[in-house]
Short mmCIF file of C-alpha atoms in Angstrom, two decimals:
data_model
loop_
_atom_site.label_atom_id
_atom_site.label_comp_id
_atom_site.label_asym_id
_atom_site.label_seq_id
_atom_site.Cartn_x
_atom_site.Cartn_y
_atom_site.Cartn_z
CA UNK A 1 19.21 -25.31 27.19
CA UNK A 2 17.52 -24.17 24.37
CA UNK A 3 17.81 -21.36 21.82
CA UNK A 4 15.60 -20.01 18.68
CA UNK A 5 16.94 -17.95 16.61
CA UNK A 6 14.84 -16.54 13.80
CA UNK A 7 14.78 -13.55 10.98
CA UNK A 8 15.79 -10.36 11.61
CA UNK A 9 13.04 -8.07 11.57
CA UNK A 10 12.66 -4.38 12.32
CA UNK A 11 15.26 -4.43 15.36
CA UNK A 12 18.92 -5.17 15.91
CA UNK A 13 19.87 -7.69 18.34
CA UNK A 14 21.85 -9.71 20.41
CA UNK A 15 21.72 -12.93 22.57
CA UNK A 16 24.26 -14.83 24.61
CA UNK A 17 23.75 -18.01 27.35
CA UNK A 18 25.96 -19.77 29.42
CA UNK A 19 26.17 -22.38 31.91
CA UNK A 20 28.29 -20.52 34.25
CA UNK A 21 31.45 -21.17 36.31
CA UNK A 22 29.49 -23.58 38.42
CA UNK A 23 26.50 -25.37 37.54
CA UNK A 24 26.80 -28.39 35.08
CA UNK A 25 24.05 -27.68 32.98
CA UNK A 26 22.54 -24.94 31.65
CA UNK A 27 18.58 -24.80 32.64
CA UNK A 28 18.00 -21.52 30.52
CA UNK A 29 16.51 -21.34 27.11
CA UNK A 30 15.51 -18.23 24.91
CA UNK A 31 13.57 -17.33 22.07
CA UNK A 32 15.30 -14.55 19.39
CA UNK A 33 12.70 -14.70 16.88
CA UNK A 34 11.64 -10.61 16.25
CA UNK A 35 9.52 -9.40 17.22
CA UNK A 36 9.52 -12.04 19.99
CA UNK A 37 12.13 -12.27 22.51
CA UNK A 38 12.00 -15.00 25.30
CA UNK A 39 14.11 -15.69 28.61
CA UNK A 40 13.42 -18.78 30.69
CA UNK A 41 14.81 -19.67 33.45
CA UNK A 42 14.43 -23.48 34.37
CA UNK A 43 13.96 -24.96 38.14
CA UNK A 44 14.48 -28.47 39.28
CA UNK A 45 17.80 -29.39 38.73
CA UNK A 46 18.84 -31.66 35.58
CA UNK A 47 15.78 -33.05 33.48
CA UNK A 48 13.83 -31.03 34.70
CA UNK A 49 14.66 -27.36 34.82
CA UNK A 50 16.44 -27.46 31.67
CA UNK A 51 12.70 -29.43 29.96
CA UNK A 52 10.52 -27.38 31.72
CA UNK A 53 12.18 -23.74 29.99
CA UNK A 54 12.36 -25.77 26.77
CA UNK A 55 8.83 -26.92 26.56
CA UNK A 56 7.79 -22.74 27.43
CA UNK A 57 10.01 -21.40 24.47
CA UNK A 58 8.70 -24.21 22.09
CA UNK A 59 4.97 -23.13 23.26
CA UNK A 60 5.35 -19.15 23.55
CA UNK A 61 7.18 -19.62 20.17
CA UNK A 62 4.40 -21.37 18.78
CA UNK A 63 1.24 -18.96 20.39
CA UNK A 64 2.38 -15.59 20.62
CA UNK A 65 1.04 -13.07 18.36
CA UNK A 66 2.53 -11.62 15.30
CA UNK A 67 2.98 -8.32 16.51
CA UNK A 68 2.98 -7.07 20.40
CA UNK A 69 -0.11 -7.47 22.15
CA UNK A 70 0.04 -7.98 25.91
CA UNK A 71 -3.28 -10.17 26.31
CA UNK A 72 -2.49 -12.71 23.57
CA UNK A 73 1.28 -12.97 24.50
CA UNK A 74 -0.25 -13.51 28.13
CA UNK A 75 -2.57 -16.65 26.79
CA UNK A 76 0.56 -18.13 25.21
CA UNK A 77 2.66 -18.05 28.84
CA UNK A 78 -0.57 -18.99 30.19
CA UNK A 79 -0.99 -22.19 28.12
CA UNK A 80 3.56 -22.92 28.62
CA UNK A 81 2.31 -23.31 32.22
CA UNK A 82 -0.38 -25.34 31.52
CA UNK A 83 1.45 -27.44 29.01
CA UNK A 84 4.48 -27.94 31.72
CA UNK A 85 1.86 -28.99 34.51
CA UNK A 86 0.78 -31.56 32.07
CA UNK A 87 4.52 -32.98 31.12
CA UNK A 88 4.80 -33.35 34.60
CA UNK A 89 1.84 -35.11 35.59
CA UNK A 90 2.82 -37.59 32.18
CA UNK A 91 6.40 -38.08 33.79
CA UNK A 92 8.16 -35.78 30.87
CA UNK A 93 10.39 -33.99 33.27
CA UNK A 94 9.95 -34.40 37.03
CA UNK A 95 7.20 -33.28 39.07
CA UNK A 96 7.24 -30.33 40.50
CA UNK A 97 10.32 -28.77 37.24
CA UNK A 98 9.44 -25.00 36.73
CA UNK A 99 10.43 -22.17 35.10
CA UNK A 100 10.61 -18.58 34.93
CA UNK A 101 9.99 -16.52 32.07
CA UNK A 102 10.28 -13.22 30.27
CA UNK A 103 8.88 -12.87 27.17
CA UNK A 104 8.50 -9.64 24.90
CA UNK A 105 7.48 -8.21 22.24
CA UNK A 106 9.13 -5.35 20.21
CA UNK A 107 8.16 -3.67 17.18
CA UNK A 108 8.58 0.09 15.72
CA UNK A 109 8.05 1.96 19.32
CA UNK A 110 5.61 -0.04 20.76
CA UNK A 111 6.95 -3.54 23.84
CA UNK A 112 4.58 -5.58 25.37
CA UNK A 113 5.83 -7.85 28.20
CA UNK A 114 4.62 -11.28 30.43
CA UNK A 115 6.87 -12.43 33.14
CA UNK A 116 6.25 -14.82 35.88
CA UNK A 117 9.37 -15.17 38.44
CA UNK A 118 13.02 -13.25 38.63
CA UNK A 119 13.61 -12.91 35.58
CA UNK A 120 13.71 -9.72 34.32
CA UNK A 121 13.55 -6.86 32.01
CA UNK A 122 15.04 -3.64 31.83
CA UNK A 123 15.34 -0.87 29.92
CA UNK A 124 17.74 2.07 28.40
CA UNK A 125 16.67 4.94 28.55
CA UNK A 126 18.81 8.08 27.12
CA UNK A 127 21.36 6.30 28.84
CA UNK A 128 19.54 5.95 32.58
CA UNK A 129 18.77 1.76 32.78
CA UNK A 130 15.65 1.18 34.63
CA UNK A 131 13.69 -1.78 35.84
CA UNK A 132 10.52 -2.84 33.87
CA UNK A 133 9.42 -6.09 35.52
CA UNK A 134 8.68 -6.75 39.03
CA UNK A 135 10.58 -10.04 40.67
CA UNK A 136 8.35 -13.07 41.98
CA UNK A 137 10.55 -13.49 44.40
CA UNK A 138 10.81 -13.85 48.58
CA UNK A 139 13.51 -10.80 48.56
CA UNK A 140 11.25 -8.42 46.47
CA UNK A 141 8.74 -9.31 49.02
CA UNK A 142 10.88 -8.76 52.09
CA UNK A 143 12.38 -5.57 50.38
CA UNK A 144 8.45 -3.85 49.64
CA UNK A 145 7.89 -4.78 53.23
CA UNK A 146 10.78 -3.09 54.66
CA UNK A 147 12.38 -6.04 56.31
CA UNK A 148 16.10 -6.05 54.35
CA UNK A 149 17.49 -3.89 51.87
CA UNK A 150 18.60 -4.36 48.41
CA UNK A 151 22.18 -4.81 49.56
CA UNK A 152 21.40 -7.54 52.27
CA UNK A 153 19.30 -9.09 49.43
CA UNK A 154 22.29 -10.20 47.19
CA UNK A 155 23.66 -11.99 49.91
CA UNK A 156 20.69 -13.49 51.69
CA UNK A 157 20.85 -17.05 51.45
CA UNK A 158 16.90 -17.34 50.48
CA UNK A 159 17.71 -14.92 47.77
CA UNK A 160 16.63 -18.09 44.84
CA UNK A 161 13.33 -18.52 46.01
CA UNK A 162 10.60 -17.53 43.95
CA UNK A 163 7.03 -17.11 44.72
CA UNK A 164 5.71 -17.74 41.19
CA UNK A 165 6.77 -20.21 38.50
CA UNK A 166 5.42 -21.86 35.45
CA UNK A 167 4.88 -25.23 35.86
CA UNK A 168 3.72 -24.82 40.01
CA UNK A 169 0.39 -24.13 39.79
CA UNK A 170 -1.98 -24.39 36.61
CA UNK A 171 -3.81 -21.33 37.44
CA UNK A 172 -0.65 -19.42 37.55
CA UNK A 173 -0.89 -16.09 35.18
CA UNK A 174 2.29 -13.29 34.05
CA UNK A 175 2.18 -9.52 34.78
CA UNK A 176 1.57 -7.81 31.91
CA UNK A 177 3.12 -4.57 30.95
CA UNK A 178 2.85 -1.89 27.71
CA UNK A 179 5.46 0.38 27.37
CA UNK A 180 5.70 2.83 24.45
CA UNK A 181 9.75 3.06 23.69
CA UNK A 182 11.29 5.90 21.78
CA UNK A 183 14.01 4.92 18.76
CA UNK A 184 17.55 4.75 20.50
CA UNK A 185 16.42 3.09 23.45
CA UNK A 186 17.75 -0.47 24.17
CA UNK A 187 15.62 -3.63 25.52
CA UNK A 188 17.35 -5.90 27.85
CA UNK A 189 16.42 -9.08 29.42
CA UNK A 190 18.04 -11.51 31.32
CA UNK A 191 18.45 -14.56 33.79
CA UNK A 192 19.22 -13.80 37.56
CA UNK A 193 22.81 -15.18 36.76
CA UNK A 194 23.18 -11.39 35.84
CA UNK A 195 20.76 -9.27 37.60
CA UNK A 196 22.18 -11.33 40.74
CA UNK A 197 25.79 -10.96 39.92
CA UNK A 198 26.18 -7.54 38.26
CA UNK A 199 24.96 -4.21 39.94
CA UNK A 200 22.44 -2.51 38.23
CA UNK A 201 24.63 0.39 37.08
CA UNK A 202 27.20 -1.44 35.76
CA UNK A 203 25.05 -3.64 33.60
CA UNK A 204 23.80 0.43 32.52
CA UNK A 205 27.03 1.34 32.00
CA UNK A 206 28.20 -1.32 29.26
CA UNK A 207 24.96 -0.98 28.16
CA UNK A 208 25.25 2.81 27.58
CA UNK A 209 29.04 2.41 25.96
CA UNK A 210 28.58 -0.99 23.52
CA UNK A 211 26.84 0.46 20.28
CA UNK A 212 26.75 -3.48 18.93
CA UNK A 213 23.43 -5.25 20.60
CA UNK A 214 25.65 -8.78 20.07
CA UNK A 215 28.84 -7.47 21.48
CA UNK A 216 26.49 -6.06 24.12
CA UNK A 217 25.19 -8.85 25.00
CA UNK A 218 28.37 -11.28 25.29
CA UNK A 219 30.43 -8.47 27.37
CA UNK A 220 27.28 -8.89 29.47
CA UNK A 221 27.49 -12.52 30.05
CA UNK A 222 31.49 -12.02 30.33
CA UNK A 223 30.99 -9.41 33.27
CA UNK A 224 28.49 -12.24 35.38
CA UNK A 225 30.97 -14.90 34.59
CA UNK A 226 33.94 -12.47 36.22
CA UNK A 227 31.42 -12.07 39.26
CA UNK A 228 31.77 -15.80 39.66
CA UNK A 229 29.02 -17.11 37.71
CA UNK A 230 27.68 -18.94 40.35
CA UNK A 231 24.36 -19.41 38.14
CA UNK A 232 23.52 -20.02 34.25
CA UNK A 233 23.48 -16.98 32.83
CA UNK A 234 20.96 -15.87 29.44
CA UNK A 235 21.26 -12.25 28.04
CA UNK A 236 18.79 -11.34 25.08
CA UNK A 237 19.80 -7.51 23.97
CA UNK A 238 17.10 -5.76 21.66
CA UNK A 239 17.72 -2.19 19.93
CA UNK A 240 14.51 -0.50 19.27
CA UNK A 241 14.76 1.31 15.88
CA UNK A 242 11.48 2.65 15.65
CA UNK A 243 9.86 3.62 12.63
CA UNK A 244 13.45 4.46 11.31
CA UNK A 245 13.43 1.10 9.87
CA UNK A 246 10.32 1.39 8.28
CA UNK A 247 11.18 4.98 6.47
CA UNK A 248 14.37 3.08 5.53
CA UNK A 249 12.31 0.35 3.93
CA UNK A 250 9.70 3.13 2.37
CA UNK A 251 12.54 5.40 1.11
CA UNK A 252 13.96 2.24 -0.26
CA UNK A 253 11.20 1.00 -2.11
CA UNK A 254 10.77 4.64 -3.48
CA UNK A 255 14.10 4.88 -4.34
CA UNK A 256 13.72 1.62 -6.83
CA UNK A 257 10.38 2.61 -8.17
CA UNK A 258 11.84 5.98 -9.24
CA UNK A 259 14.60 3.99 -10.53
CA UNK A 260 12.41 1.74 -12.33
CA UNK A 261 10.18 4.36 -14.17
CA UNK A 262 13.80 6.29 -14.63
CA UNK A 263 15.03 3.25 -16.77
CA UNK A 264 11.45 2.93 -18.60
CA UNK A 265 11.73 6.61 -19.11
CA UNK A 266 14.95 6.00 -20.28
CA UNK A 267 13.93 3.24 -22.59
CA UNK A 268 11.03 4.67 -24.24
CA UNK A 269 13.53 7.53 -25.27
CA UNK A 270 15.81 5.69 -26.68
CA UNK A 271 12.78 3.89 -28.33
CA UNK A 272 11.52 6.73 -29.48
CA UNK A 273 14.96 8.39 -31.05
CA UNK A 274 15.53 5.04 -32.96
CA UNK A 275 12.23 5.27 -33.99
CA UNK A 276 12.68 8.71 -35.41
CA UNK A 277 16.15 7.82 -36.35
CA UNK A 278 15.00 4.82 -38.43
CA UNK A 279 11.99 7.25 -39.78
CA UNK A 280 14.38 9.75 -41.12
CA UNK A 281 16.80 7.57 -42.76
CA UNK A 282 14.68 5.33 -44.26
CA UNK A 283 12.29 8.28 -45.72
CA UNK A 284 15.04 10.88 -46.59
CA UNK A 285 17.67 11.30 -48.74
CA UNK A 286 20.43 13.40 -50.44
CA UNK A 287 22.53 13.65 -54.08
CA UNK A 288 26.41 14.01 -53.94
CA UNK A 289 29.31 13.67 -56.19
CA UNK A 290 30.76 10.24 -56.21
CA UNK A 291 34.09 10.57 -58.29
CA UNK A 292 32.77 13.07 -60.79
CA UNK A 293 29.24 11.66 -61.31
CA UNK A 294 25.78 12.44 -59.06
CA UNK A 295 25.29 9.85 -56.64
CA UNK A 296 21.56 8.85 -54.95
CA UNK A 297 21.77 8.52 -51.29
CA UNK A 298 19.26 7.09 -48.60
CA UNK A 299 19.58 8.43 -45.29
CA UNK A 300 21.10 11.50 -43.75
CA UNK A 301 24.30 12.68 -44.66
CA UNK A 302 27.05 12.42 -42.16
CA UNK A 303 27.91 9.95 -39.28
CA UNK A 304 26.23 9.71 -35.45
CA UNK A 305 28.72 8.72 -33.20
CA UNK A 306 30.73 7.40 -35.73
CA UNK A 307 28.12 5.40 -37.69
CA UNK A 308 27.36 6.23 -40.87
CA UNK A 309 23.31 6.98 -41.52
CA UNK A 310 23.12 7.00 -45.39
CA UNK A 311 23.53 4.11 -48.03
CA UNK A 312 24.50 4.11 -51.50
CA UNK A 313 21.54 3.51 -53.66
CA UNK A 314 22.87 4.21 -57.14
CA UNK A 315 25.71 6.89 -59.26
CA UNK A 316 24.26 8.03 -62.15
CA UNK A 317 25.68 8.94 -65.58
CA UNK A 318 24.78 12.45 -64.93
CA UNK A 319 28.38 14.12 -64.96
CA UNK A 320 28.37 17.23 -62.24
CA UNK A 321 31.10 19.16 -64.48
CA UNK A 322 27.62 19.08 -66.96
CA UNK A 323 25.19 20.82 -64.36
CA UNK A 324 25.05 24.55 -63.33
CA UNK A 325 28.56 25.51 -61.75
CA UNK A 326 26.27 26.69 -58.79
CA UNK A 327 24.49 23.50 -58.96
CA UNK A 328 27.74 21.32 -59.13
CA UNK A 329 29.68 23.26 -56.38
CA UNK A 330 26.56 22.83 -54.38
CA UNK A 331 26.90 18.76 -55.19
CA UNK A 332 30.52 18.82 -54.24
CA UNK A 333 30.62 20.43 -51.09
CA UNK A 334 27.04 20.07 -49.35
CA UNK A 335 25.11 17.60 -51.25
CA UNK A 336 21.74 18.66 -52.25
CA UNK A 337 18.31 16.97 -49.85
CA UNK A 338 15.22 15.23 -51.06
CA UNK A 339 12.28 14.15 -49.19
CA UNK A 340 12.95 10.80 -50.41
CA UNK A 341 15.01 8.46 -53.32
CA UNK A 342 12.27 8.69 -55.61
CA UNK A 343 12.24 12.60 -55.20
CA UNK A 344 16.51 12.39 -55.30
CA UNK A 345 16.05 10.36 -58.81
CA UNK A 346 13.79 12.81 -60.20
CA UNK A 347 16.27 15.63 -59.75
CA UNK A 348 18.66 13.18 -61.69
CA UNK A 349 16.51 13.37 -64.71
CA UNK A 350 15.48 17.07 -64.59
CA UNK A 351 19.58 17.37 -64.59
CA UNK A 352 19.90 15.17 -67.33
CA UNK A 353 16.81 16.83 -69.34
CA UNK A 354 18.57 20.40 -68.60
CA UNK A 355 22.19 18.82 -70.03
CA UNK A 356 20.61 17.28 -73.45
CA UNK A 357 18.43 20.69 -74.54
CA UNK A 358 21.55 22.79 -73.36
CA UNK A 359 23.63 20.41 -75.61
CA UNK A 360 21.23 20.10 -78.64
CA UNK A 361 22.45 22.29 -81.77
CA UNK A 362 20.47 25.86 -82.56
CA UNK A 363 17.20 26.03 -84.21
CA UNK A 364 16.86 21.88 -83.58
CA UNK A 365 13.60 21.69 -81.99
CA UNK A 366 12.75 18.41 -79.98
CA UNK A 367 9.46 16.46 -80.06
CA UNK A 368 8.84 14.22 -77.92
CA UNK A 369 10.45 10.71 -78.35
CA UNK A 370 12.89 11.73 -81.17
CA UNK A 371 15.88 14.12 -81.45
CA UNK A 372 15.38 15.56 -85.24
CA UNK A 373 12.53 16.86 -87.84
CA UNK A 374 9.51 14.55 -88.42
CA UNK A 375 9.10 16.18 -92.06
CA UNK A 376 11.58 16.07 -95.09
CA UNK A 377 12.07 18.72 -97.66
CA UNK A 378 11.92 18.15 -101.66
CA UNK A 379 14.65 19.55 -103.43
CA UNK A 380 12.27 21.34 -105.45
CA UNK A 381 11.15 23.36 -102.32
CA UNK A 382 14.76 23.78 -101.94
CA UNK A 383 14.69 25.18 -105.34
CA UNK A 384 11.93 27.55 -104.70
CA UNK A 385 9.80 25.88 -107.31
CA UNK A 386 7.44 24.82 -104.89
CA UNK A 387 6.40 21.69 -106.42
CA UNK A 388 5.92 18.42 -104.83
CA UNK A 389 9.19 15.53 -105.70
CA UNK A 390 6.03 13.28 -106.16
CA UNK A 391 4.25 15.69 -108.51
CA UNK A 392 4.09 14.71 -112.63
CA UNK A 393 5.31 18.09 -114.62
CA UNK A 394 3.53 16.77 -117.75
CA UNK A 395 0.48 16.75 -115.77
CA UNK A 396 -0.64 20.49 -116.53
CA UNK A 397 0.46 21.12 -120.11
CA UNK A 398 -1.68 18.04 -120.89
CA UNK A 399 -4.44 19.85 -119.50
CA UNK A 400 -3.92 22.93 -120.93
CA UNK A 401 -4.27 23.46 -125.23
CA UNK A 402 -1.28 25.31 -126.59
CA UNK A 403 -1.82 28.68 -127.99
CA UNK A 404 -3.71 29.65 -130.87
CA UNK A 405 -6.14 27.35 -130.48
CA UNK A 406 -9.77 28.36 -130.69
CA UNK A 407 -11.23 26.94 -127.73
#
């Protein structure tokens, strides 16, 4: 017995084998690699049943297509025949070891099947189970023809024989079927250890009632193996999702792009706020009174969630009891703006320019660079004589003869 098991793909699944209640090996092999599923059957008792359904997994496995298409999953059944006719003739096996098989493929709404023997597939429907395959088998044949009826053909003893089998004949080829599903429908297929021990409508009913493809398909195997699982018994369970899968998967991916360019959005906000936050604080700032003098700030005044956005650059020695009391209430209480700390520390010294010519004494006029009158007055001004300290008073009688002279 062999089993593959691969990736989940767009469908939910289930599988379950088992040798049975009375055969000693199990002969069956399957393939559970979506969107492939495979059910083989083996013929030919020990070594040889058992290799024969092994070597058609390994090849079907190995050929099939990526997605369902019935001519190139037919080529790969075609060439498991062909490679068990050859391990036969090369003594892999024993001559004459066959095999059925079921193999399908199932993706979004679309199955493709190839079957050669009993095997079979079925599917679920709205909750009506219905046969997809046709059997290979001497029954089937009697049954078309009229000669027994379904009933009598569960208990007929010739009800194993086949009339095609991989491995029997190298021009042997599978039915091919394509079947267009609908989402909510359920893909079955199995071994005749359950089509041959459960009643159709039974198998339908646990089908129709199990939600879980896995549970599904063990309370399948369970129900054979309570017929008296007289044969091996392989149950492959497939839910066909549709193109819900694939909306999941788009609305998915949409949903994390949006949430990508939501967190770059997000980003270059944030960028952009600390960019204007850091522009602000590094080109503004304010004056205030810092224990009775004017203060230079850079930054905004007040806090941002609890952060302060200002630093101290400097407290003057301009006293705010000197300024303006509208000025120096305005200091206290609000603080006064500037575009920027050279524009704060110009207001400084217009303050302190306004203090010194409010506190210079009348009639004291102020040049620039000093703080008193270039000039100094002779006493004689002061006298009203009007003559220079410098000047020499014998300077004009010498000049001048005395009186009574004749010039």
């Amino acid at each position: 017995m062999a089993a593959r098991s691969f990736k989940k793909a767009s469908s939910t699944f289930g599988s379950r084998t088992d040798v049975g209640c009375v055969r000693e090996h199990n002969e069956d092999s399957l393939v559970v690699a979506p969107p492939l599923y495979v059910v083989c059957d083996g013929m030919g008792g020990h070594a040889a049943g058992e290799v024969a359904s092994e070597i058609a997994v390994d090849v079907i496995a190995e050929r099939a297509p990526r997605h369902p298409d019935a001519e190139a999953l037919g080529r790969a059944v075609e060439e498991a025949n062909l490679a068990i006719v050859r391990a036969a003739r090369e003594g892999v096996g024993r001559e004459g070891m066959g095999t059925t098989c079921t193999a399908a493929m199932l993706e979004n709404e679309r199955l493709v099947i190839a079957q050669v023997g009993d095997s079979r597939a079925y599917l679920l429907h709205k909750g009506r189970l219905q046969q997809l395959t046709r059997d290979h088998s001497l029954m089937t044949d009697l049954i078309e023809a009229g000669k027994i009826t379904s009933e009598e053909a569960r208990v007929h003893p010739q009800r194993s024989v086949i009339t095609r089998a991989l491995g029997s004949d190298p021009r042997t080829t599978p039915d091919l079927f394509e079947i267009n599903v609908e989402t909510g429908d359920r893909l079955l297929l199995c071994s005749d250890g359950l089509s041959g021990m459960v009643e159709d409508d039974e198998i339908e009913s646990l089908m129709a009632r199990t939600p879980d493809p896995q549970r599904c398909a063990a309370l399948l195997v369970n129900e054979a193996i309570a017929h008296g699982g007289y044969d091996n018994v392989t149950v492959v369970v497939a839910d066909v999702t549709g193109f819900a899968e694939a909306r999941r998967r788009k609305v998915a991916r949409k949903t994390k792009v949006t949430a990508a360019l939501l967190v770059l959005l997000l980003a270059a906000i944030v960028a952009g706020a600390v960019g204007i936050f850091n522009f602000l604080t590094s080109n503004s700032a304010y004056l205030t009174d810092v224990d009775g003098k004017v203060a230079v700030y850079r930054g905004l005044q007040g806090d941002v969630f609890g952060l302060s956005t200002s630093k101290l650059v400097e407290v003057t020695d301009v006293s705010v009891d000197d300024l303006q009391p509208g000025l120096a209430n305005r200091l206290r209480t609000d603080g006064i703006k500037a575009d920027s700390v050279e524009g704060a520390q110009e207001l400084v010294q217009d303050y302190r320019q306004e203090i010194e010519e409010r506190n210079r004494p009348s009639g004291e006029v102020a040049e620039p660079g000093t703080g008193a009158a270039d000039a100094t007055t002779n006493p004689a001004d002061a006298n009203g004589t009007g003559t220079p300290a410098d000047a020499d008073p014998t300077a004009d009688q010498a000049a001048t003869p005395p009186a009574g002279e004749g010039a």
